[in-house]
Amino acid sequence: MKGRQTGAATLFVTIIILALLTVIAAVSAKIGMFELKTSANTNRAKEAFHAAQGGLDFGAVNYLKDASWAGDSLEMPFLGPGASVSVSAVTGTNSVVLNAVGESVDTTGLARVEEKFARVPILDVGELPPLMANGNFPPTGSLSIITNPNGGGTGVPVSGWVEGGTKTGGASWQTCNVDEWLYEDQNADKVKSPQTDGFVLCNTCKCSQAINPICKAQDVSDADACPDIVVNTAGIPNVFQNLFGVHPGDSDSSGTDDWEELMEAIAKVKLANCTSLGPTSGDQFYSGGVATRLPLIWVEGNCTIPAGTEVGSYDSPFILFVHGDLTMSANSVFYGIALGFSDKYSNPPNAESNALEIRGGAVVYGVVLTTNTVTSPTGNYTLVYAEKLLEKISGGDDPFYELARYPGSWTDTK
């Protein structure tokens, strides 16, 4: 009798265990199905989200190319054969709000994202003076600077803007407007080359008026009383940042300096020196007299423009960015923006401070910029501000733009 009871108890326990295992298996299967569905839904949501984010990037690139772009729909084959996105654009005066709706591969997932962008000109050449230096400008020799008539604002001429203006040795230097430079005194008989836009080139003309005060901006109440070399010992904007809108000493999370990151993005021509530069160096950037890409040459190394050499032309000027010593030799002619970049703005700063030197007889049509001191400018050189030439470099009526995101404008509205 006792044996029969033991067998019955064993059978009962077995049945209970089997029942529990069945329940566990059923629950596990249900949990597994739930997790599979959740995972599938997550994947579809990610597919839709990435499609929508890709749509934002697609819309931003199209808006950068054409400010009137109103939106489009496209397939996203890299996500799958059925993934797609539609992008709509609401444009403002200088900005756009892009709204992108992305679908998953099976079209059951949907995501909507929105962000605001702006088209910002890469260059700002409007108020550049003929000379700008984040350091001392020791005027020596006999030089002429033809002023930017509106460099200090409408109708306020500026010939130079520097942090220091310590005059060393003997100097007979002048600043004047373009008409004085071309036609007053002995200039009237000099050889001139009129351009189709009305500007006149004259490699031998000089300012004849002995107007050469060095003015400290903080000591002058009337801007018209200081039309020449304006010195601001409290500091002027960094010339690189003033031109490109990026401070060179900043860096991203990887440690790359912002100046280098920007140059890598916008400079399509990079040289080790200036031996190959000549009159046709700027032609590669222009078609039919219009710049088709940013006319910028980056020289990573020392650059000496040989004596008697013309670099660029009035019809094809360019920006010469030199990360090294920049020397403009005697009787050379340069058309464009010459920017001597010093290592002192690297992060961390480099002990080497690259020099910018202009020698006797050199002529620059455009602007000379340096993030350091102008080293021993000597002889009889000329800096000529040429507004229309600078407009060619910046793209004229259709300037070169970069894309800027409005901070905090991205929203996920799925």
GROMACS .gro file of C-alpha atoms in nm:
model
  414
    1MET     CA    1   0.000   0.000   0.000
    2LYS     CA    2   0.284   0.231   0.089
    3GLY     CA    3   0.451   0.166  -0.247
    4ARG     CA    4   0.137   0.263  -0.437
    5GLN     CA    5   0.116   0.595  -0.248
    6THR     CA    6   0.480   0.675  -0.327
    7GLY     CA    7   0.419   0.612  -0.697
    8ALA     CA    8   0.112   0.835  -0.698
    9ALA     CA    9   0.306   1.117  -0.530
   10THR     CA   10   0.584   1.084  -0.786
   11LEU     CA   11   0.334   1.097  -1.071
   12PHE     CA   12   0.169   1.407  -0.924
   13VAL     CA   13   0.501   1.588  -0.883
   14THR     CA   14   0.597   1.496  -1.238
   15ILE     CA   15   0.271   1.631  -1.372
   16ILE     CA   16   0.321   1.956  -1.178
   17ILE     CA   17   0.676   1.994  -1.312
   18LEU     CA   18   0.559   1.928  -1.667
   19ALA     CA   19   0.284   2.184  -1.625
   20LEU     CA   20   0.534   2.439  -1.499
   21LEU     CA   21   0.771   2.367  -1.784
   22THR     CA   22   0.484   2.408  -2.027
   23VAL     CA   23   0.391   2.743  -1.873
   24ILE     CA   24   0.755   2.854  -1.875
   25ALA     CA   25   0.794   2.751  -2.237
   26ALA     CA   26   0.477   2.934  -2.333
   27VAL     CA   27   0.581   3.249  -2.146
   28SER     CA   28   0.931   3.232  -2.296
   29ALA     CA   29   0.787   3.198  -2.643
   30LYS     CA   30   0.559   3.493  -2.583
   31ILE     CA   31   0.847   3.702  -2.446
   32GLY     CA   32   1.060   3.596  -2.742
   33MET     CA   33   0.788   3.700  -2.987
   34PHE     CA   34   0.748   4.028  -2.803
   35GLU     CA   35   1.121   4.094  -2.820
   36LEU     CA   36   1.128   4.005  -3.189
   37LYS     CA   37   0.842   4.246  -3.255
   38THR     CA   38   1.009   4.513  -3.041
   39SER     CA   39   1.340   4.460  -3.221
   40ALA     CA   40   1.168   4.474  -3.558
   41ASN     CA   41   0.984   4.791  -3.460
   42THR     CA   42   1.313   4.942  -3.335
   43ASN     CA   43   1.484   4.855  -3.662
   44ARG     CA   44   1.200   5.007  -3.862
   45ALA     CA   45   1.212   5.318  -3.644
   46LYS     CA   46   1.589   5.345  -3.698
   47GLU     CA   47   1.549   5.297  -4.071
   48ALA     CA   48   1.288   5.572  -4.083
   49PHE     CA   49   1.494   5.802  -3.860
   50HIS     CA   50   1.812   5.759  -4.064
   51ALA     CA   51   1.614   5.817  -4.381
   52ALA     CA   52   1.473   6.139  -4.233
   53GLN     CA   53   1.815   6.256  -4.113
   54GLY     CA   54   1.961   6.176  -4.454
   55GLY     CA   55   1.681   6.382  -4.603
   56LEU     CA   56   1.785   6.679  -4.389
   57ASP     CA   57   2.142   6.650  -4.514
   58PHE     CA   58   2.015   6.613  -4.872
   59GLY     CA   59   1.800   6.922  -4.833
   60ALA     CA   60   2.080   7.123  -4.672
   61VAL     CA   61   2.317   7.049  -4.962
   62ASN     CA   62   2.053   7.146  -5.218
   63TYR     CA   63   1.970   7.465  -5.030
   64LEU     CA   64   2.341   7.551  -5.020
   65LYS     CA   65   2.351   7.517  -5.398
   66ASP     CA   66   2.024   7.698  -5.461
   67ALA     CA   67   1.852   7.921  -5.205
   68SER     CA   68   1.521   7.883  -5.392
   69TRP     CA   69   1.515   7.502  -5.354
   70ALA     CA   70   1.167   7.406  -5.227
   71GLY     CA   71   1.195   7.034  -5.150
   72ASP     CA   72   1.192   6.691  -5.311
   73SER     CA   73   1.135   6.319  -5.253
   74LEU     CA   74   1.392   6.047  -5.307
   75GLU     CA   75   1.467   5.682  -5.251
   76MET     CA   76   1.728   5.578  -4.991
   77PRO     CA   77   1.874   5.259  -5.149
   78PHE     CA   78   2.159   5.235  -4.899
   79LEU     CA   79   1.897   5.161  -4.631
   80GLY     CA   80   1.696   4.918  -4.843
   81PRO     CA   81   1.494   4.896  -5.165
   82GLY     CA   82   1.180   5.051  -5.015
   83ALA     CA   83   1.324   5.323  -4.790
   84SER     CA   84   1.234   5.677  -4.895
   85VAL     CA   85   1.221   6.031  -4.765
   86SER     CA   86   1.043   6.352  -4.858
   87VAL     CA   87   1.189   6.693  -4.774
   88SER     CA   88   1.006   7.024  -4.768
   89ALA     CA   89   1.171   7.365  -4.735
   90VAL     CA   90   1.035   7.689  -4.590
   91THR     CA   91   1.281   7.959  -4.690
   92GLY     CA   92   1.334   8.291  -4.515
   93THR     CA   93   1.549   8.588  -4.613
   94ASN     CA   94   1.881   8.420  -4.539
   95SER     CA   95   1.770   8.090  -4.387
   96VAL     CA   96   1.559   7.781  -4.441
   97VAL     CA   97   1.363   7.540  -4.220
   98LEU     CA   98   1.385   7.187  -4.356
   99ASN     CA   99   1.128   6.924  -4.263
  100ALA     CA  100   1.212   6.563  -4.357
  101VAL     CA  101   0.976   6.264  -4.333
  102GLY     CA  102   1.146   5.926  -4.364
  103GLU     CA  103   0.997   5.580  -4.415
  104SER     CA  104   1.137   5.238  -4.328
  105VAL     CA  105   1.204   4.971  -4.589
  106ASP     CA  106   0.861   4.811  -4.541
  107THR     CA  107   0.694   5.157  -4.522
  108THR     CA  108   0.545   5.083  -4.177
  109GLY     CA  109   0.799   5.298  -3.989
  110LEU     CA  110   0.776   5.678  -4.001
  111ALA     CA  111   1.001   5.950  -3.861
  112ARG     CA  112   0.991   6.328  -3.894
  113VAL     CA  113   1.282   6.564  -3.817
  114GLU     CA  114   1.323   6.937  -3.860
  115GLU     CA  115   1.620   7.175  -3.855
  116LYS     CA  116   1.702   7.533  -3.950
  117PHE     CA  117   1.999   7.624  -4.171
  118ALA     CA  118   2.155   7.940  -4.311
  119ARG     CA  119   2.374   8.013  -4.613
  120VAL     CA  120   2.672   8.214  -4.490
  121PRO     CA  121   2.928   8.369  -4.730
  122ILE     CA  122   3.269   8.204  -4.688
  123LEU     CA  123   3.447   8.535  -4.735
  124ASP     CA  124   3.387   8.885  -4.604
  125VAL     CA  125   3.593   9.130  -4.808
  126GLY     CA  126   3.367   9.434  -4.781
  127GLU     CA  127   3.561   9.645  -4.532
  128LEU     CA  128   3.912   9.506  -4.564
  129PRO     CA  129   4.183   9.773  -4.574
  130PRO     CA  130   4.476   9.737  -4.816
  131LEU     CA  131   4.690   9.637  -4.517
  132MET     CA  132   4.585   9.452  -4.201
  133ALA     CA  133   4.824   9.303  -3.947
  134ASN     CA  134   4.792   9.136  -3.606
  135GLY     CA  135   5.126   9.284  -3.514
  136ASN     CA  136   5.355   9.578  -3.577
  137PHE     CA  137   5.383   9.764  -3.906
  138PRO     CA  138   5.718   9.949  -3.910
  139PRO     CA  139   5.683  10.176  -4.213
  140THR     CA  140   6.020  10.239  -4.371
  141GLY     CA  141   6.132  10.329  -4.719
  142SER     CA  142   5.912  10.506  -4.970
  143LEU     CA  143   5.579  10.329  -5.009
  144SER     CA  144   5.230  10.410  -5.132
  145ILE     CA  145   4.900  10.273  -5.005
  146ILE     CA  146   4.587  10.343  -5.207
  147THR     CA  147   4.308  10.346  -4.954
  148ASN     CA  148   3.981  10.159  -4.923
  149PRO     CA  149   3.743  10.456  -4.947
  150ASN     CA  150   3.488  10.288  -4.719
  151GLY     CA  151   3.715  10.075  -4.502
  152GLY     CA  152   3.601  10.244  -4.183
  153GLY     CA  153   3.237  10.264  -4.289
  154THR     CA  154   3.065  10.447  -4.573
  155GLY     CA  155   3.284  10.739  -4.678
  156VAL     CA  156   3.553  10.676  -4.413
  157PRO     CA  157   3.881  10.582  -4.583
  158VAL     CA  158   4.129  10.341  -4.423
  159SER     CA  159   4.467  10.245  -4.565
  160GLY     CA  160   4.585  10.013  -4.291
  161TRP     CA  161   4.469   9.857  -3.965
  162VAL     CA  162   4.741   9.720  -3.740
  163GLU     CA  163   4.802   9.644  -3.374
  164GLY     CA  164   5.129   9.835  -3.367
  165GLY     CA  165   5.274  10.112  -3.581
  166THR     CA  166   5.624  10.183  -3.456
  167LYS     CA  167   5.809  10.382  -3.717
  168THR     CA  168   6.173  10.278  -3.754
  169GLY     CA  169   6.447  10.462  -3.939
  170GLY     CA  170   6.386  10.703  -4.224
  171ALA     CA  171   6.057  10.679  -4.405
  172SER     CA  172   5.877  10.869  -4.675
  173TRP     CA  173   5.546  10.693  -4.722
  174GLN     CA  174   5.213  10.816  -4.849
  175THR     CA  175   4.851  10.717  -4.867
  176CYS     CA  176   4.603  10.852  -5.121
  177ASN     CA  177   4.284  10.775  -5.311
  178VAL     CA  178   4.284  10.609  -5.650
  179ASP     CA  179   4.245  10.928  -5.855
  180GLU     CA  180   4.545  11.090  -5.687
  181TRP     CA  181   4.746  10.772  -5.740
  182LEU     CA  182   4.665  10.765  -6.111
  183TYR     CA  183   4.659  11.126  -6.224
  184GLU     CA  184   4.827  11.371  -5.987
  185ASP     CA  185   5.171  11.518  -6.055
  186GLN     CA  186   5.405  11.278  -6.236
  187ASN     CA  187   5.145  11.001  -6.240
  188ALA     CA  188   4.962  11.170  -6.527
  189ASP     CA  189   5.231  11.055  -6.771
  190LYS     CA  190   5.276  10.701  -6.637
  191VAL     CA  191   5.180  10.397  -6.847
  192LYS     CA  192   4.830  10.277  -6.757
  193SER     CA  193   4.621   9.975  -6.847
  194PRO     CA  194   4.242  10.037  -6.833
  195GLN     CA  195   4.028   9.731  -6.755
  196THR     CA  196   3.685   9.647  -6.893
  197ASP     CA  197   3.518   9.721  -6.557
  198GLY     CA  198   3.668  10.072  -6.543
  199PHE     CA  199   3.956  10.002  -6.306
  200VAL     CA  200   4.297  10.122  -6.423
  201LEU     CA  201   4.626   9.940  -6.357
  202CYS     CA  202   4.947  10.137  -6.318
  203ASN     CA  203   5.253   9.951  -6.189
  204THR     CA  204   5.468  10.265  -6.160
  205CYS     CA  205   5.220  10.519  -6.018
  206LYS     CA  206   5.282  10.649  -5.663
  207CYS     CA  207   5.098  10.861  -5.411
  208SER     CA  208   5.258  11.205  -5.431
  209GLN     CA  209   5.098  11.367  -5.126
  210ALA     CA  210   5.315  11.339  -4.814
  211ILE     CA  211   5.025  11.240  -4.589
  212ASN     CA  212   5.164  10.986  -4.348
  213PRO     CA  213   5.045  11.019  -3.989
  214ILE     CA  214   5.014  10.707  -3.778
  215CYS     CA  215   4.688  10.740  -3.585
  216LYS     CA  216   4.578  10.552  -3.278
  217ALA     CA  217   4.209  10.478  -3.313
  218GLN     CA  218   4.138  10.524  -2.944
  219ASP     CA  219   4.288  10.876  -2.953
  220VAL     CA  220   4.090  11.003  -3.253
  221SER     CA  221   3.738  11.140  -3.212
  222ASP     CA  222   3.692  11.226  -3.581
  223ALA     CA  223   3.744  10.926  -3.810
  224ASP     CA  224   3.815  11.155  -4.106
  225ALA     CA  225   4.119  11.286  -3.921
  226CYS     CA  226   4.281  10.941  -3.937
  227PRO     CA  227   4.263  10.818  -4.297
  228ASP     CA  228   4.594  10.639  -4.296
  229ILE     CA  229   4.744  10.368  -4.079
  230VAL     CA  230   4.503  10.314  -3.791
  231VAL     CA  231   4.671  10.159  -3.489
  232ASN     CA  232   4.467   9.988  -3.223
  233THR     CA  233   4.700   9.870  -2.950
  234ALA     CA  234   4.405   9.716  -2.764
  235GLY     CA  235   4.388   9.460  -3.044
  236ILE     CA  236   4.214   9.422  -3.377
  237PRO     CA  237   4.015   9.122  -3.500
  238ASN     CA  238   4.226   8.829  -3.605
  239VAL     CA  239   4.276   8.875  -3.980
  240PHE     CA  240   4.202   8.509  -4.056
  241GLN     CA  241   3.877   8.527  -3.862
  242ASN     CA  242   3.794   8.865  -4.018
  243LEU     CA  243   3.820   8.706  -4.364
  244PHE     CA  244   3.683   8.354  -4.307
  245GLY     CA  245   3.471   8.390  -3.990
  246VAL     CA  246   3.668   8.123  -3.800
  247HIS     CA  247   3.924   8.193  -3.527
  248PRO     CA  248   4.236   7.995  -3.616
  249GLY     CA  249   4.327   7.913  -3.255
  250ASP     CA  250   4.006   7.719  -3.186
  251SER     CA  251   4.002   7.343  -3.231
  252ASP     CA  252   3.749   7.059  -3.246
  253SER     CA  253   3.719   6.756  -3.019
  254SER     CA  254   3.987   6.571  -3.215
  255GLY     CA  255   4.239   6.849  -3.151
  256THR     CA  256   4.246   6.968  -3.513
  257ASP     CA  257   4.285   7.346  -3.536
  258ASP     CA  258   3.983   7.516  -3.692
  259TRP     CA  259   4.200   7.701  -3.945
  260GLU     CA  260   4.341   7.372  -4.072
  261GLU     CA  261   4.001   7.205  -4.084
  262LEU     CA  262   3.860   7.499  -4.282
  263MET     CA  263   4.155   7.505  -4.523
  264GLU     CA  264   4.124   7.131  -4.584
  265ALA     CA  265   3.757   7.183  -4.670
  266ILE     CA  266   3.781   7.486  -4.899
  267ALA     CA  267   4.134   7.486  -5.046
  268LYS     CA  268   4.135   7.258  -5.350
  269VAL     CA  269   4.490   7.354  -5.451
  270LYS     CA  270   4.776   7.295  -5.206
  271LEU     CA  271   5.143   7.363  -5.282
  272ALA     CA  272   5.473   7.323  -5.099
  273ASN     CA  273   5.614   7.651  -5.233
  274CYS     CA  274   5.547   7.928  -5.485
  275THR     CA  275   5.787   7.827  -5.764
  276SER     CA  276   5.500   7.729  -5.997
  277LEU     CA  277   5.297   8.047  -5.950
  278GLY     CA  278   5.266   8.289  -6.239
  279PRO     CA  279   5.025   8.506  -6.440
  280THR     CA  280   4.790   8.214  -6.517
  281SER     CA  281   4.775   8.070  -6.163
  282GLY     CA  282   4.427   8.207  -6.106
  283ASP     CA  283   4.282   8.093  -6.439
  284GLN     CA  284   4.201   7.745  -6.304
  285PHE     CA  285   3.929   7.896  -6.082
  286TYR     CA  286   3.746   8.094  -6.350
  287SER     CA  287   3.530   8.027  -6.654
  288GLY     CA  288   3.407   8.306  -6.878
  289GLY     CA  289   3.540   8.563  -6.631
  290VAL     CA  290   3.335   8.417  -6.341
  291ALA     CA  291   3.481   8.218  -6.054
  292THR     CA  292   3.336   7.866  -6.056
  293ARG     CA  293   3.498   7.766  -5.725
  294LEU     CA  294   3.665   7.951  -5.443
  295PRO     CA  295   3.992   8.091  -5.585
  296LEU     CA  296   4.225   7.985  -5.304
  297ILE     CA  297   4.577   7.841  -5.311
  298TRP     CA  298   4.722   7.707  -4.986
  299VAL     CA  299   5.101   7.705  -4.961
  300GLU     CA  300   5.221   7.485  -4.674
  301GLY     CA  301   5.578   7.612  -4.658
  302ASN     CA  302   5.780   7.923  -4.739
  303CYS     CA  303   5.671   8.128  -5.039
  304THR     CA  304   5.891   8.371  -5.229
  305ILE     CA  305   5.739   8.547  -5.528
  306PRO     CA  306   6.042   8.595  -5.758
  307ALA     CA  307   6.155   8.942  -5.859
  308GLY     CA  308   5.984   9.080  -6.167
  309THR     CA  309   5.714   8.809  -6.167
  310GLU     CA  310   5.340   8.864  -6.205
  311VAL     CA  311   5.124   8.625  -6.001
  312GLY     CA  312   4.759   8.604  -6.094
  313SER     CA  313   4.592   8.867  -6.309
  314TYR     CA  314   4.325   9.132  -6.274
  315ASP     CA  315   4.075   8.901  -6.446
  316SER     CA  316   4.181   8.595  -6.242
  317PRO     CA  317   4.285   8.705  -5.891
  318PHE     CA  318   4.303   8.459  -5.603
  319ILE     CA  319   4.373   8.419  -5.232
  320LEU     CA  320   4.730   8.315  -5.154
  321PHE     CA  321   4.728   8.157  -4.807
  322VAL     CA  322   5.085   8.098  -4.690
  323HIS     CA  323   5.155   7.894  -4.378
  324GLY     CA  324   5.522   7.992  -4.376
  325ASP     CA  325   5.742   8.290  -4.463
  326LEU     CA  326   5.588   8.506  -4.738
  327THR     CA  327   5.825   8.729  -4.935
  328MET     CA  328   5.720   8.955  -5.220
  329SER     CA  329   6.039   9.025  -5.408
  330ALA     CA  330   6.135   9.346  -5.585
  331ASN     CA  331   5.923   9.450  -5.884
  332SER     CA  332   5.685   9.156  -5.847
  333VAL     CA  333   5.311   9.210  -5.904
  334PHE     CA  334   5.037   9.018  -5.721
  335TYR     CA  335   4.661   9.024  -5.784
  336GLY     CA  336   4.437   8.917  -5.499
  337ILE     CA  337   4.457   8.862  -5.124
  338ALA     CA  338   4.796   8.767  -4.981
  339LEU     CA  339   4.759   8.618  -4.633
  340GLY     CA  340   5.070   8.538  -4.430
  341PHE     CA  341   4.966   8.297  -4.154
  342SER     CA  342   5.174   8.267  -3.838
  343ASP     CA  343   5.216   7.957  -3.623
  344LYS     CA  344   5.150   8.164  -3.312
  345TYR     CA  345   4.780   8.099  -3.375
  346SER     CA  346   4.825   7.723  -3.385
  347ASN     CA  347   4.695   7.520  -3.094
  348PRO     CA  348   4.924   7.480  -2.906
  349PRO     CA  349   5.125   7.781  -3.032
  350ASN     CA  350   5.439   7.706  -3.228
  351ALA     CA  351   5.760   7.886  -3.141
  352GLU     CA  352   5.807   7.989  -3.505
  353SER     CA  353   5.639   8.315  -3.604
  354ASN     CA  354   5.633   8.328  -3.982
  355ALA     CA  355   5.728   8.651  -4.151
  356LEU     CA  356   5.571   8.864  -4.422
  357GLU     CA  357   5.816   9.079  -4.613
  358ILE     CA  358   5.751   9.320  -4.902
  359ARG     CA  359   6.055   9.438  -5.096
  360GLY     CA  360   6.120   9.740  -5.315
  361GLY     CA  361   5.912   9.788  -5.626
  362ALA     CA  362   5.655   9.520  -5.544
  363VAL     CA  363   5.292   9.600  -5.633
  364VAL     CA  364   4.984   9.436  -5.482
  365TYR     CA  365   4.640   9.490  -5.635
  366GLY     CA  366   4.408   9.379  -5.358
  367VAL     CA  367   4.489   9.324  -4.991
  368VAL     CA  368   4.783   9.216  -4.776
  369LEU     CA  369   4.698   9.040  -4.449
  370THR     CA  370   4.918   8.887  -4.181
  371THR     CA  371   4.848   8.732  -3.842
  372ASN     CA  372   5.192   8.855  -3.738
  373THR     CA  373   5.420   9.155  -3.791
  374VAL     CA  374   5.512   9.295  -4.131
  375THR     CA  375   5.888   9.241  -4.135
  376SER     CA  376   6.111   9.530  -4.243
  377PRO     CA  377   5.910   9.663  -4.536
  378THR     CA  378   6.168   9.846  -4.743
  379GLY     CA  379   6.202  10.022  -5.074
  380ASN     CA  380   5.942  10.164  -5.303
  381TYR     CA  381   5.641   9.929  -5.296
  382THR     CA  382   5.268   9.991  -5.352
  383LEU     CA  383   4.949   9.841  -5.211
  384VAL     CA  384   4.642   9.921  -5.422
  385TYR     CA  385   4.293   9.854  -5.288
  386ALA     CA  386   4.083   9.721  -5.579
  387GLU     CA  387   3.719   9.668  -5.481
  388LYS     CA  388   3.601   9.502  -5.803
  389LEU     CA  389   3.895   9.264  -5.799
  390LEU     CA  390   3.803   9.154  -5.446
  391GLU     CA  391   3.442   9.106  -5.553
  392LYS     CA  392   3.561   8.858  -5.817
  393ILE     CA  393   3.738   8.655  -5.549
  394SER     CA  394   3.430   8.643  -5.325
  395GLY     CA  395   3.198   8.543  -5.611
  396GLY     CA  396   3.047   8.880  -5.694
  397ASP     CA  397   2.667   8.879  -5.701
  398ASP     CA  398   2.668   8.502  -5.638
  399PRO     CA  399   2.911   8.460  -5.348
  400PHE     CA  400   3.056   8.135  -5.226
  401TYR     CA  401   2.856   8.003  -4.934
  402GLU     CA  402   2.905   7.761  -4.651
  403LEU     CA  403   2.627   7.600  -4.448
  404ALA     CA  404   2.553   7.698  -4.090
  405ARG     CA  405   2.319   7.516  -3.854
  406TYR     CA  406   2.110   7.713  -3.606
  407PRO     CA  407   2.201   7.581  -3.260
  408GLY     CA  408   1.905   7.413  -3.086
  409SER     CA  409   1.689   7.416  -3.400
  410TRP     CA  410   1.693   7.037  -3.457
  411THR     CA  411   1.373   6.867  -3.343
  412ASP     CA  412   1.248   6.510  -3.363
  413THR     CA  413   0.873   6.520  -3.415
  414LYS     CA  414   0.804   6.155  -3.496
   0.00000   0.00000   0.00000
